[in-house]
Amino acid sequence: MHRLQRALDTLVERVDTPAPIVLIDVMRQNIDRMQDFAVQHNLQLRPHVKTHKCVEVGRLQIEAGAVGITAGNVGEAEVFADAGFDDIFLAYPIWPAGTKGERIRSLARTTRLRVGADNVAAIEALADAMGDEPGRLEVVVEVDCGAGRSGAPPETAGDLALAARKRGLVPVGVYTYPGHGSSGPDARELAARDQEMALAAAVRSFTGVGVNAEVVSAGSTPTVAFSTNSLITEIRPGEYVFCDMNNTRLGACDEDQIALFVAATVVSDRVPGQVILDVGTKALGREGNAQKGYGQIAGMKAVLSKLNEYHGFLAVGPEEPRPGVGTVLPMVPNHVCPIVNNFEELIVTDSQGATLRWWTVAARGLLS
């Protein structure tokens, strides 16, 4: 029997499905492993909390040695600041519209706050938002390393640093996101090389205008194993804390490092060759495709081949036993981050199912 199924079997009478189950012993091992990696390579670890959005998990990361956290939006940063986290990097090209300007200013008064920027207009708007306190806000210039998302050309980083300094903000360094490292196992190292070249060019750009790049920040879980150049000062992985099928397929984690799964119940078996589980897009999102599926049952080849809002279609081949109605199964998601954001609580146990706790997903649904 698969280890996730064994853990689930001890809980089956105490939880309602669908539900996200976290194995805390496996999660702690993941946290310690990444912290050890950072120490070994003289890197600061600043984990991205968008993966778990949970204060208790963030505290475990800080207790293990993380220097601070990375957040994806102002709301996430506020939740963790209110919980006592005092070193936050908002790694996103923030546009301080609406109430965001005052919210950022308030955060900067109570935390060491860094924000991302990749254009002069945003830098000007951030400075305006800070009013007579621009020196409280640190700016990290985002550069593109080939992902084709946000991020300025690396050679322009210095100009953006000067624009920030001119307005009284504090430019502290550069960051990038090698998102193209998730396209396949062979892409991880290549994307990390692109990241390294982009960060080096950005640092040279800073140096060229007389600004010190104190922070040289890299991500992500798929590429972190290759982000060890001495130029890099910090890493921002997020998914490593739980791991998922995408990272397993990429070779970024092992199957025994998966610390979160979704408990799902077979509710119908009317159609030959499939059963219906009580997990659909409301629980899982739409991460996946018809080829790789939308999630995999631990210990089986069977994958979710289709999703409706509340229905998960589990295709069961003739070589595998077909689970009966009422069977509770551990479903491992392709991408763990959307799963967490769909639930109000994480059910926390261990690999033996000996303990049971509920941790609030405190930053759930906060997108602005």
mmCIF file of C-alpha atoms in Angstrom:
data_model
loop_
_atom_site.group_PDB
_atom_site.id
_atom_site.type_symbol
_atom_site.label_atom_id
_atom_site.label_comp_id
_atom_site.label_asym_id
_atom_site.label_seq_id
_atom_site.Cartn_x
_atom_site.Cartn_y
_atom_site.Cartn_z
ATOM 1 C CA MET A 1 0.000 0.000 0.000
ATOM 2 C CA HIS A 2 1.256 3.504 -0.838
ATOM 3 C CA ARG A 3 2.424 5.641 2.101
ATOM 4 C CA LEU A 4 -0.177 8.358 1.380
ATOM 5 C CA GLN A 5 -2.978 5.794 1.320
ATOM 6 C CA ARG A 6 -1.772 4.367 4.646
ATOM 7 C CA ALA A 7 -1.843 7.806 6.260
ATOM 8 C CA LEU A 8 -5.256 8.537 4.783
ATOM 9 C CA ASP A 9 -6.733 5.241 5.984
ATOM 10 C CA THR A 10 -6.087 6.228 9.600
ATOM 11 C CA LEU A 11 -8.042 9.475 9.128
ATOM 12 C CA VAL A 12 -10.898 8.368 6.932
ATOM 13 C CA GLU A 13 -13.523 8.442 9.687
ATOM 14 C CA ARG A 14 -12.430 11.864 10.952
ATOM 15 C CA VAL A 15 -12.311 14.040 7.833
ATOM 16 C CA ASP A 16 -14.842 15.099 5.243
ATOM 17 C CA THR A 17 -13.797 15.049 1.614
ATOM 18 C CA PRO A 18 -12.559 16.719 -0.427
ATOM 19 C CA ALA A 19 -9.853 17.941 1.925
ATOM 20 C CA PRO A 20 -6.163 18.907 1.685
ATOM 21 C CA ILE A 21 -4.059 16.709 3.962
ATOM 22 C CA VAL A 22 -0.551 17.790 5.002
ATOM 23 C CA LEU A 23 1.972 15.318 6.397
ATOM 24 C CA ILE A 24 3.903 17.506 8.796
ATOM 25 C CA ASP A 25 6.875 15.171 9.176
ATOM 26 C CA VAL A 26 7.444 15.121 5.414
ATOM 27 C CA MET A 27 6.924 18.877 5.218
ATOM 28 C CA ARG A 28 9.487 19.497 7.972
ATOM 29 C CA GLN A 29 11.993 17.337 6.102
ATOM 30 C CA ASN A 30 11.385 19.408 2.965
ATOM 31 C CA ILE A 31 11.879 22.631 4.918
ATOM 32 C CA ASP A 32 15.081 21.387 6.522
ATOM 33 C CA ARG A 33 16.427 20.038 3.236
ATOM 34 C CA MET A 34 16.007 23.379 1.471
ATOM 35 C CA GLN A 35 17.465 25.286 4.421
ATOM 36 C CA ASP A 36 20.487 22.967 4.453
ATOM 37 C CA PHE A 37 20.906 23.537 0.717
ATOM 38 C CA ALA A 38 20.882 27.304 1.237
ATOM 39 C CA VAL A 39 23.434 27.134 4.039
ATOM 40 C CA GLN A 40 25.678 24.806 2.038
ATOM 41 C CA HIS A 41 25.764 27.260 -0.866
ATOM 42 C CA ASN A 42 25.973 30.437 1.232
ATOM 43 C CA LEU A 43 22.518 31.580 0.156
ATOM 44 C CA GLN A 44 19.774 33.274 2.107
ATOM 45 C CA LEU A 45 16.449 31.462 1.881
ATOM 46 C CA ARG A 46 13.350 33.613 1.460
ATOM 47 C CA PRO A 47 10.510 31.149 0.748
ATOM 48 C CA HIS A 48 7.472 32.223 -1.230
ATOM 49 C CA VAL A 49 4.362 31.986 0.927
ATOM 50 C CA LYS A 50 1.950 31.968 -2.028
ATOM 51 C CA THR A 51 2.311 28.182 -2.006
ATOM 52 C CA HIS A 52 0.945 27.650 1.504
ATOM 53 C CA LYS A 53 -0.618 31.020 2.505
ATOM 54 C CA CYS A 54 -0.484 29.658 6.060
ATOM 55 C CA VAL A 55 1.096 31.450 9.023
ATOM 56 C CA GLU A 56 1.981 28.213 10.838
ATOM 57 C CA VAL A 57 3.915 26.903 7.843
ATOM 58 C CA GLY A 58 5.713 30.232 7.450
ATOM 59 C CA ARG A 59 6.770 30.128 11.087
ATOM 60 C CA LEU A 60 8.284 26.679 10.597
ATOM 61 C CA GLN A 61 10.308 28.051 7.690
ATOM 62 C CA ILE A 62 11.566 31.009 9.730
ATOM 63 C CA GLU A 63 12.377 28.770 12.698
ATOM 64 C CA ALA A 64 14.445 26.585 10.379
ATOM 65 C CA GLY A 65 16.547 29.576 9.320
ATOM 66 C CA ALA A 66 14.787 31.490 6.534
ATOM 67 C CA VAL A 67 15.761 35.193 6.593
ATOM 68 C CA GLY A 68 12.264 36.361 5.729
ATOM 69 C CA ILE A 69 9.445 35.587 3.344
ATOM 70 C CA THR A 70 8.401 36.363 -0.206
ATOM 71 C CA ALA A 71 4.803 37.398 -0.883
ATOM 72 C CA GLY A 72 2.932 37.717 -4.161
ATOM 73 C CA ASN A 73 0.607 40.597 -3.326
ATOM 74 C CA VAL A 74 -0.114 43.223 -0.696
ATOM 75 C CA GLY A 75 -2.836 41.158 0.975
ATOM 76 C CA GLU A 76 -0.498 38.214 1.557
ATOM 77 C CA ALA A 77 2.129 40.576 2.958
ATOM 78 C CA GLU A 78 -0.420 42.130 5.326
ATOM 79 C CA VAL A 79 -1.548 38.772 6.712
ATOM 80 C CA PHE A 80 1.997 37.712 7.517
ATOM 81 C CA ALA A 81 3.000 41.144 8.836
ATOM 82 C CA ASP A 82 0.009 41.065 11.194
ATOM 83 C CA ALA A 83 1.270 37.664 12.399
ATOM 84 C CA GLY A 84 4.682 39.130 13.289
ATOM 85 C CA PHE A 85 6.744 38.495 10.146
ATOM 86 C CA ASP A 86 8.965 41.551 9.844
ATOM 87 C CA ASP A 87 11.094 40.978 6.709
ATOM 88 C CA ILE A 88 8.969 40.721 3.567
ATOM 89 C CA PHE A 89 9.813 40.894 -0.123
ATOM 90 C CA LEU A 90 6.783 41.582 -2.274
ATOM 91 C CA ALA A 91 8.215 40.045 -5.454
ATOM 92 C CA TYR A 92 5.763 41.502 -7.911
ATOM 93 C CA PRO A 93 5.782 44.650 -10.080
ATOM 94 C CA ILE A 94 3.352 46.528 -7.860
ATOM 95 C CA TRP A 95 1.167 49.313 -9.186
ATOM 96 C CA PRO A 96 -0.056 51.160 -6.059
ATOM 97 C CA ALA A 97 -3.578 52.033 -7.223
ATOM 98 C CA GLY A 98 -6.664 52.375 -5.040
ATOM 99 C CA THR A 99 -5.810 51.704 -1.408
ATOM 100 C CA LYS A 100 -2.582 49.854 -2.204
ATOM 101 C CA GLY A 101 -0.431 52.961 -1.818
ATOM 102 C CA GLU A 102 -1.463 53.559 1.780
ATOM 103 C CA ARG A 103 -1.325 49.825 2.521
ATOM 104 C CA ILE A 104 2.264 49.639 1.267
ATOM 105 C CA ARG A 105 3.189 52.713 3.270
ATOM 106 C CA SER A 106 1.654 51.173 6.388
ATOM 107 C CA LEU A 107 3.531 47.895 5.830
ATOM 108 C CA ALA A 108 6.798 49.768 5.381
ATOM 109 C CA ARG A 109 6.342 51.362 8.801
ATOM 110 C CA THR A 110 6.118 48.023 10.604
ATOM 111 C CA THR A 111 8.290 45.697 8.491
ATOM 112 C CA ARG A 112 11.427 45.713 6.423
ATOM 113 C CA LEU A 113 9.547 45.853 3.135
ATOM 114 C CA ARG A 114 10.988 45.285 -0.322
ATOM 115 C CA VAL A 115 8.880 45.578 -3.459
ATOM 116 C CA GLY A 116 9.517 44.698 -7.072
ATOM 117 C CA ALA A 117 9.480 47.173 -9.951
ATOM 118 C CA ASP A 118 10.306 46.888 -13.631
ATOM 119 C CA ASN A 119 9.400 50.349 -14.982
ATOM 120 C CA VAL A 120 9.858 54.008 -14.145
ATOM 121 C CA ALA A 121 6.131 54.757 -13.951
ATOM 122 C CA ALA A 122 5.696 52.229 -11.128
ATOM 123 C CA ILE A 123 8.727 53.612 -9.306
ATOM 124 C CA GLU A 124 7.271 57.129 -9.510
ATOM 125 C CA ALA A 125 3.905 55.872 -8.256
ATOM 126 C CA LEU A 126 5.528 54.005 -5.359
ATOM 127 C CA ALA A 127 7.454 57.124 -4.369
ATOM 128 C CA ASP A 128 4.259 59.176 -4.477
ATOM 129 C CA ALA A 129 2.546 56.556 -2.304
ATOM 130 C CA MET A 130 5.297 56.783 0.309
ATOM 131 C CA GLY A 131 4.819 60.556 0.637
ATOM 132 C CA ASP A 132 7.441 61.999 2.963
ATOM 133 C CA GLU A 133 8.760 58.540 3.924
ATOM 134 C CA PRO A 134 10.269 57.130 0.690
ATOM 135 C CA GLY A 135 13.371 55.939 2.512
ATOM 136 C CA ARG A 136 11.326 53.294 4.304
ATOM 137 C CA LEU A 137 10.707 51.381 1.085
ATOM 138 C CA GLU A 138 13.332 49.170 -0.563
ATOM 139 C CA VAL A 139 13.063 48.513 -4.288
ATOM 140 C CA VAL A 140 14.308 45.380 -6.039
ATOM 141 C CA VAL A 141 14.429 45.743 -9.811
ATOM 142 C CA GLU A 142 12.863 42.852 -11.677
ATOM 143 C CA VAL A 143 14.595 41.716 -14.859
ATOM 144 C CA ASP A 144 13.487 39.182 -17.449
ATOM 145 C CA CYS A 145 15.670 36.114 -17.938
ATOM 146 C CA GLY A 146 13.718 34.518 -20.751
ATOM 147 C CA ALA A 147 10.388 33.653 -19.161
ATOM 148 C CA GLY A 148 8.704 36.393 -21.163
ATOM 149 C CA ARG A 149 6.611 37.574 -18.261
ATOM 150 C CA SER A 150 7.325 40.760 -16.299
ATOM 151 C CA GLY A 151 10.839 42.134 -15.865
ATOM 152 C CA ALA A 152 12.932 44.819 -17.535
ATOM 153 C CA PRO A 153 15.841 44.073 -19.872
ATOM 154 C CA PRO A 154 18.791 43.335 -17.556
ATOM 155 C CA GLU A 155 20.951 46.091 -19.042
ATOM 156 C CA THR A 156 18.391 48.721 -17.986
ATOM 157 C CA ALA A 157 18.352 47.716 -14.305
ATOM 158 C CA GLY A 158 20.768 50.463 -13.324
ATOM 159 C CA ASP A 159 18.608 53.166 -14.866
ATOM 160 C CA LEU A 160 15.650 51.957 -12.817
ATOM 161 C CA ALA A 161 17.805 51.933 -9.686
ATOM 162 C CA LEU A 162 18.744 55.554 -10.334
ATOM 163 C CA ALA A 163 15.098 56.478 -10.877
ATOM 164 C CA ALA A 164 14.263 54.950 -7.505
ATOM 165 C CA ARG A 165 17.150 56.653 -5.753
ATOM 166 C CA LYS A 166 16.241 60.010 -7.285
ATOM 167 C CA ARG A 167 12.821 59.794 -5.645
ATOM 168 C CA GLY A 168 14.240 58.799 -2.253
ATOM 169 C CA LEU A 169 13.406 55.100 -2.472
ATOM 170 C CA VAL A 170 16.176 52.634 -1.619
ATOM 171 C CA PRO A 171 17.297 50.429 -4.528
ATOM 172 C CA VAL A 172 18.817 47.298 -2.991
ATOM 173 C CA GLY A 173 19.235 44.869 -5.856
ATOM 174 C CA VAL A 174 17.747 42.757 -8.612
ATOM 175 C CA TYR A 175 15.599 39.673 -9.002
ATOM 176 C CA THR A 176 14.221 37.454 -11.726
ATOM 177 C CA TYR A 177 12.009 34.434 -12.248
ATOM 178 C CA PRO A 178 13.119 31.573 -14.539
ATOM 179 C CA GLY A 179 9.591 30.369 -15.254
ATOM 180 C CA HIS A 180 10.643 28.637 -18.452
ATOM 181 C CA GLY A 181 12.450 26.102 -16.252
ATOM 182 C CA SER A 182 9.108 24.368 -15.733
ATOM 183 C CA SER A 183 8.702 23.357 -19.370
ATOM 184 C CA GLY A 184 10.527 20.038 -18.944
ATOM 185 C CA PRO A 185 13.343 18.221 -17.096
ATOM 186 C CA ASP A 186 16.006 19.420 -19.529
ATOM 187 C CA ALA A 187 14.803 23.018 -19.229
ATOM 188 C CA ARG A 188 15.620 23.417 -15.532
ATOM 189 C CA GLU A 189 19.387 23.797 -15.906
ATOM 190 C CA LEU A 190 19.100 25.859 -19.082
ATOM 191 C CA ALA A 191 16.669 28.273 -17.438
ATOM 192 C CA ALA A 192 18.971 28.562 -14.427
ATOM 193 C CA ARG A 193 21.811 29.516 -16.783
ATOM 194 C CA ASP A 194 19.602 32.160 -18.384
ATOM 195 C CA GLN A 195 18.784 33.400 -14.901
ATOM 196 C CA GLU A 196 22.446 33.611 -13.982
ATOM 197 C CA MET A 197 23.330 35.570 -17.131
ATOM 198 C CA ALA A 198 20.435 37.983 -16.663
ATOM 199 C CA LEU A 199 21.281 38.630 -13.019
ATOM 200 C CA ALA A 200 24.956 39.154 -13.874
ATOM 201 C CA ALA A 201 24.030 41.696 -16.550
ATOM 202 C CA ALA A 202 21.680 43.460 -14.137
ATOM 203 C CA VAL A 203 24.376 43.653 -11.459
ATOM 204 C CA ARG A 204 26.807 45.095 -14.020
ATOM 205 C CA SER A 205 24.165 47.665 -14.902
ATOM 206 C CA PHE A 206 23.837 48.641 -11.247
ATOM 207 C CA THR A 207 27.614 48.893 -10.901
ATOM 208 C CA GLY A 208 27.812 51.009 -14.027
ATOM 209 C CA VAL A 209 25.680 53.721 -12.430
ATOM 210 C CA GLY A 210 27.307 53.489 -9.021
ATOM 211 C CA VAL A 211 24.614 51.549 -7.178
ATOM 212 C CA ASN A 212 25.410 48.453 -5.134
ATOM 213 C CA ALA A 213 23.259 45.384 -5.781
ATOM 214 C CA GLU A 214 23.146 44.063 -2.243
ATOM 215 C CA VAL A 215 20.340 41.647 -3.163
ATOM 216 C CA VAL A 216 20.639 39.271 -6.109
ATOM 217 C CA SER A 217 17.543 37.137 -5.829
ATOM 218 C CA ALA A 218 16.723 33.935 -7.712
ATOM 219 C CA GLY A 219 13.813 31.485 -7.830
ATOM 220 C CA SER A 220 12.193 28.876 -8.177
ATOM 221 C CA THR A 221 11.672 25.309 -6.902
ATOM 222 C CA PRO A 222 12.335 23.676 -10.310
ATOM 223 C CA THR A 223 15.579 25.641 -10.856
ATOM 224 C CA VAL A 224 16.885 26.097 -7.332
ATOM 225 C CA ALA A 225 19.295 23.152 -7.518
ATOM 226 C CA PHE A 226 21.163 25.004 -10.271
ATOM 227 C CA SER A 227 20.996 28.477 -8.663
ATOM 228 C CA THR A 228 24.311 28.219 -6.850
ATOM 229 C CA ASN A 229 26.508 30.818 -8.552
ATOM 230 C CA SER A 230 28.338 32.976 -6.010
ATOM 231 C CA LEU A 231 26.726 36.053 -7.561
ATOM 232 C CA ILE A 232 23.318 34.987 -6.188
ATOM 233 C CA THR A 233 22.597 36.058 -2.610
ATOM 234 C CA GLU A 234 19.117 34.606 -2.018
ATOM 235 C CA ILE A 235 16.642 32.056 -3.351
ATOM 236 C CA ARG A 236 12.835 32.231 -3.344
ATOM 237 C CA PRO A 237 11.407 28.714 -3.839
ATOM 238 C CA GLY A 238 7.828 28.080 -2.756
ATOM 239 C CA GLU A 239 6.515 24.716 -3.896
ATOM 240 C CA TYR A 240 9.322 22.731 -2.239
ATOM 241 C CA VAL A 241 7.466 22.891 1.061
ATOM 242 C CA PHE A 242 4.761 20.500 -0.218
ATOM 243 C CA CYS A 243 6.004 19.358 -3.667
ATOM 244 C CA ASP A 244 3.592 18.141 -6.361
ATOM 245 C CA MET A 245 3.351 16.060 -9.530
ATOM 246 C CA ASN A 246 4.742 18.798 -11.784
ATOM 247 C CA ASN A 247 7.932 19.039 -9.734
ATOM 248 C CA THR A 248 8.155 15.260 -9.525
ATOM 249 C CA ARG A 249 7.944 14.940 -13.305
ATOM 250 C CA LEU A 250 10.601 17.648 -13.692
ATOM 251 C CA GLY A 251 12.958 15.878 -11.299
ATOM 252 C CA ALA A 252 12.847 18.766 -8.826
ATOM 253 C CA CYS A 253 11.546 16.528 -6.051
ATOM 254 C CA ASP A 254 11.087 12.840 -5.312
ATOM 255 C CA GLU A 255 7.737 11.178 -4.827
ATOM 256 C CA ASP A 256 8.534 10.518 -1.163
ATOM 257 C CA GLN A 257 8.871 14.295 -0.636
ATOM 258 C CA ILE A 258 5.216 14.979 -1.491
ATOM 259 C CA ALA A 259 3.732 16.356 1.711
ATOM 260 C CA LEU A 260 0.254 17.439 0.579
ATOM 261 C CA PHE A 261 -2.498 15.474 -1.089
ATOM 262 C CA VAL A 262 -6.246 15.874 -1.469
ATOM 263 C CA ALA A 263 -8.470 13.239 0.092
ATOM 264 C CA ALA A 264 -11.249 12.405 -2.368
ATOM 265 C CA THR A 265 -14.138 9.942 -2.254
ATOM 266 C CA VAL A 266 -15.481 7.772 -5.048
ATOM 267 C CA VAL A 267 -19.151 8.785 -5.354
ATOM 268 C CA SER A 268 -20.232 7.053 -8.578
ATOM 269 C CA ASP A 269 -19.178 4.131 -10.771
ATOM 270 C CA ARG A 270 -21.929 4.112 -13.389
ATOM 271 C CA VAL A 271 -19.677 4.370 -16.451
ATOM 272 C CA PRO A 272 -17.326 1.489 -17.362
ATOM 273 C CA GLY A 273 -13.622 2.354 -17.217
ATOM 274 C CA GLN A 274 -14.037 5.286 -14.881
ATOM 275 C CA VAL A 275 -15.249 6.353 -11.457
ATOM 276 C CA ILE A 276 -16.326 9.771 -10.272
ATOM 277 C CA LEU A 277 -14.577 11.471 -7.343
ATOM 278 C CA ASP A 278 -15.889 14.408 -5.316
ATOM 279 C CA VAL A 279 -13.149 16.742 -6.557
ATOM 280 C CA GLY A 280 -13.597 19.108 -9.470
ATOM 281 C CA THR A 281 -12.443 22.529 -10.561
ATOM 282 C CA LYS A 282 -13.792 24.133 -7.370
ATOM 283 C CA ALA A 283 -11.220 22.126 -5.395
ATOM 284 C CA LEU A 284 -8.405 21.631 -7.882
ATOM 285 C CA GLY A 285 -8.510 24.423 -10.434
ATOM 286 C CA ARG A 286 -7.662 23.415 -14.003
ATOM 287 C CA GLU A 287 -3.961 22.609 -13.805
ATOM 288 C CA GLY A 288 -3.281 19.841 -16.300
ATOM 289 C CA ASN A 289 -4.443 18.522 -19.641
ATOM 290 C CA ALA A 290 -6.003 15.409 -21.123
ATOM 291 C CA GLN A 291 -2.595 13.804 -21.699
ATOM 292 C CA LYS A 292 -1.089 14.048 -18.210
ATOM 293 C CA GLY A 293 -4.371 14.404 -16.379
ATOM 294 C CA TYR A 294 -5.505 16.837 -13.694
ATOM 295 C CA GLY A 295 -4.064 14.949 -10.737
ATOM 296 C CA GLN A 296 -2.880 11.437 -9.977
ATOM 297 C CA ILE A 297 -3.957 8.891 -7.415
ATOM 298 C CA ALA A 298 -0.970 7.956 -5.257
ATOM 299 C CA GLY A 299 0.127 4.388 -5.851
ATOM 300 C CA MET A 300 -1.865 4.055 -9.065
ATOM 301 C CA LYS A 301 -1.376 4.885 -12.729
ATOM 302 C CA ALA A 302 -4.880 6.313 -12.782
ATOM 303 C CA VAL A 303 -5.210 10.048 -13.356
ATOM 304 C CA LEU A 304 -8.119 12.451 -13.391
ATOM 305 C CA SER A 305 -8.884 12.681 -17.096
ATOM 306 C CA LYS A 306 -11.572 15.372 -16.889
ATOM 307 C CA LEU A 307 -13.024 17.809 -14.368
ATOM 308 C CA ASN A 308 -16.404 19.459 -13.907
ATOM 309 C CA GLU A 309 -17.024 21.880 -11.061
ATOM 310 C CA TYR A 310 -17.638 19.150 -8.473
ATOM 311 C CA HIS A 311 -16.844 15.984 -10.437
ATOM 312 C CA GLY A 312 -13.471 14.388 -11.053
ATOM 313 C CA PHE A 313 -13.423 11.725 -13.772
ATOM 314 C CA LEU A 314 -10.891 9.069 -12.796
ATOM 315 C CA ALA A 315 -9.956 6.916 -15.764
ATOM 316 C CA VAL A 316 -9.135 3.399 -14.532
ATOM 317 C CA GLY A 317 -7.401 1.107 -16.982
ATOM 318 C CA PRO A 318 -8.034 -2.644 -17.182
ATOM 319 C CA GLU A 319 -4.664 -3.354 -15.526
ATOM 320 C CA GLU A 320 -5.714 -1.668 -12.260
ATOM 321 C CA PRO A 321 -8.428 -2.547 -9.745
ATOM 322 C CA ARG A 322 -11.416 -0.235 -9.975
ATOM 323 C CA PRO A 323 -12.064 1.490 -6.619
ATOM 324 C CA GLY A 324 -15.608 1.071 -5.361
ATOM 325 C CA VAL A 325 -18.101 3.699 -4.308
ATOM 326 C CA GLY A 326 -17.188 5.058 -0.873
ATOM 327 C CA THR A 327 -13.443 4.453 -1.291
ATOM 328 C CA VAL A 328 -11.348 7.414 -0.134
ATOM 329 C CA LEU A 329 -8.242 8.007 -2.226
ATOM 330 C CA PRO A 330 -5.178 10.295 -1.973
ATOM 331 C CA MET A 331 -5.037 12.564 -5.036
ATOM 332 C CA VAL A 332 -1.678 14.261 -5.675
ATOM 333 C CA PRO A 333 -2.156 17.572 -7.532
ATOM 334 C CA ASN A 334 -0.179 18.648 -10.561
ATOM 335 C CA HIS A 335 0.364 22.113 -9.065
ATOM 336 C CA VAL A 336 -0.046 22.511 -5.342
ATOM 337 C CA CYS A 337 -0.440 26.313 -5.066
ATOM 338 C CA PRO A 338 -4.002 26.587 -6.468
ATOM 339 C CA ILE A 339 -5.134 23.697 -4.269
ATOM 340 C CA VAL A 340 -4.264 25.517 -1.058
ATOM 341 C CA ASN A 341 -6.000 28.695 -2.203
ATOM 342 C CA ASN A 342 -9.247 26.754 -2.721
ATOM 343 C CA PHE A 343 -9.584 25.595 0.894
ATOM 344 C CA GLU A 344 -10.072 27.454 4.164
ATOM 345 C CA GLU A 345 -8.049 24.976 6.229
ATOM 346 C CA LEU A 346 -5.230 22.482 5.910
ATOM 347 C CA ILE A 347 -5.706 19.221 7.792
ATOM 348 C CA VAL A 348 -2.326 18.497 9.343
ATOM 349 C CA THR A 349 -1.277 15.024 10.423
ATOM 350 C CA ASP A 350 1.828 12.857 10.098
ATOM 351 C CA SER A 351 2.752 9.822 8.035
ATOM 352 C CA GLN A 352 1.198 7.522 10.641
ATOM 353 C CA GLY A 353 -1.946 9.604 11.028
ATOM 354 C CA ALA A 354 -1.199 9.792 14.745
ATOM 355 C CA THR A 355 -2.082 13.470 15.181
ATOM 356 C CA LEU A 356 -4.730 15.725 13.710
ATOM 357 C CA ARG A 357 -4.771 19.522 13.563
ATOM 358 C CA TRP A 358 -6.433 22.177 11.452
ATOM 359 C CA TRP A 359 -4.392 25.164 10.243
ATOM 360 C CA THR A 360 -6.123 28.158 8.710
ATOM 361 C CA VAL A 361 -5.128 29.181 5.197
ATOM 362 C CA ALA A 362 -4.964 32.758 6.464
ATOM 363 C CA ALA A 363 -4.132 34.442 3.146
ATOM 364 C CA ARG A 364 -6.653 32.423 1.137
ATOM 365 C CA GLY A 365 -8.371 34.400 -1.592
ATOM 366 C CA LEU A 366 -6.241 37.503 -1.077
ATOM 367 C CA LEU A 367 -5.275 38.554 -4.573
ATOM 368 C CA SER A 368 -4.728 42.308 -4.244
#
